[in-house]
Amino acid sequence: MARILALDFGTKRTGIAVTDELKIIASGLTTVNTKNLLLFLKDYVKKESVELFLIGEPKQMDNTASESEVNIVSFIKKLEKRIPNIPIKRVDERFTSKIAFQTMIDSGLKKNQRKNKALIDEISATLILQSYLYALK
């Protein structure tokens, strides 16, 4: 069985989350420097079976694309060329960073731990993946 891999794409860092093979649980995997992201994904899919890439789609409150969408579309084109056999879906990611930060507070992380932007990105990717899994049910 194959996994679903979700990305919270950023120009500096990208948070990554993945499902278990049964696609029941979404778990944070890591955060990768975005300039190394394609190489990381290429290596990951050699080791693990992935059936779908989910990529967050940042939108404004009025449902228009955010400024970062240009960078994401550029990355998607590169990903489609490098790993053409795995389809890509987009998922609305509005508020995931805020929810991720609140999750860190609710879980009791200390203030200096909550400054870890890489952890916020990883949690955001997990939230993107969880929302997709919930929508499937």
XYZ file of C-alpha atoms in Angstrom:
137
model
C 0.000 0.000 0.000
C 1.156 3.508 -0.737
C 1.327 6.634 1.362
C 0.127 10.178 0.779
C 2.746 12.867 1.284
C 1.768 16.482 2.061
C 3.858 19.635 1.676
C 3.527 22.996 3.351
C 5.702 24.768 0.774
C 7.723 27.801 1.741
C 10.459 29.702 -0.039
C 12.956 28.868 2.740
C 11.593 25.700 4.370
C 8.966 23.144 3.491
C 7.117 21.125 6.094
C 6.404 17.528 5.159
C 3.834 15.103 6.532
C 2.957 11.576 5.498
C 0.251 9.012 6.093
C 0.733 5.476 7.281
C 0.344 2.825 4.571
C -3.348 2.397 5.378
C -3.881 6.150 4.993
C -5.477 6.467 8.433
C -2.994 8.599 10.369
C -1.243 11.797 9.282
C 2.138 12.321 10.926
C 4.751 15.011 10.622
C 7.792 13.689 8.800
C 10.317 16.524 8.715
C 11.098 20.009 7.489
C 13.463 20.390 4.550
C 15.344 23.370 3.213
C 13.306 24.163 0.084
C 16.353 24.294 -2.168
C 16.897 20.591 -1.299
C 13.232 19.599 -1.549
C 13.215 17.943 -4.978
C 16.233 15.819 -4.079
C 14.623 14.852 -0.749
C 11.363 13.825 -2.471
C 13.194 11.879 -5.169
C 15.094 9.926 -2.483
C 11.967 9.426 -0.370
C 9.903 7.909 -3.187
C 12.748 5.476 -3.925
C 12.429 4.115 -0.370
C 8.675 4.465 0.229
C 5.663 3.926 -1.982
C 3.828 7.260 -2.442
C 0.586 7.453 -4.389
C -0.146 11.167 -4.097
C 1.521 14.488 -3.332
C -0.680 17.031 -1.557
C 0.523 20.588 -1.768
C -0.976 23.391 0.268
C -2.754 26.115 -1.667
C -2.470 29.418 0.174
C -5.418 31.718 -0.423
C -6.462 35.147 0.748
C -9.677 35.613 2.691
C -11.450 36.633 -0.548
C -10.418 33.268 -2.076
C -7.776 34.753 -4.400
C -4.317 33.245 -4.635
C -1.675 34.494 -2.221
C 1.627 36.013 -3.312
C 3.498 32.762 -2.667
C 1.385 30.894 -5.237
C 3.816 31.871 -8.024
C 6.645 30.035 -6.251
C 4.467 27.011 -5.569
C 3.359 26.715 -9.202
C 6.989 26.920 -10.313
C 7.909 24.144 -7.868
C 4.986 21.973 -9.026
C 6.190 22.171 -12.631
C 9.644 20.982 -11.543
C 8.133 18.210 -9.408
C 5.972 16.992 -12.302
C 9.089 16.732 -14.495
C 11.227 15.014 -11.832
C 8.584 12.599 -10.503
C 5.926 12.356 -13.245
C 4.321 9.110 -12.060
C 2.883 10.534 -8.812
C -0.159 12.804 -9.136
C -0.390 16.140 -7.327
C -3.447 17.606 -5.619
C -3.820 21.001 -4.026
C -5.454 21.585 -0.627
C -6.581 24.904 0.847
C -4.119 25.735 3.586
C -5.672 28.871 5.025
C -5.032 29.220 8.748
C -2.825 26.117 9.019
C 0.123 28.110 10.417
C -2.102 29.747 13.022
C -3.678 26.423 13.960
C -0.205 24.842 14.121
C 1.002 27.565 16.476
C -2.094 27.142 18.672
C -1.505 23.382 18.693
C 1.998 24.011 20.020
C 0.573 26.187 22.807
C -2.132 23.629 23.621
C 0.432 20.826 23.797
C 2.402 22.735 26.416
C 5.497 23.681 24.439
C 7.553 26.410 26.066
C 7.794 29.837 24.442
C 11.287 29.271 23.045
C 10.176 25.923 21.535
C 7.232 27.658 19.827
C 9.702 29.898 17.962
C 10.830 26.852 15.990
C 9.483 27.750 12.541
C 10.500 24.371 11.143
C 8.198 22.666 13.640
C 5.344 25.011 12.689
C 5.877 24.081 9.019
C 5.850 20.364 9.810
C 2.672 20.680 11.897
C 1.091 22.759 9.112
C 1.837 19.991 6.595
C 0.245 17.509 8.980
C -2.880 19.687 9.222
C -3.086 19.899 5.412
C -2.881 16.115 5.238
C -5.413 15.587 8.035
C -7.931 17.893 6.361
C -7.579 15.905 3.143
C -8.064 12.586 4.950
C -11.162 13.914 6.741
C -12.623 15.053 3.422
C -12.239 11.514 2.053
C -14.521 10.075 4.746
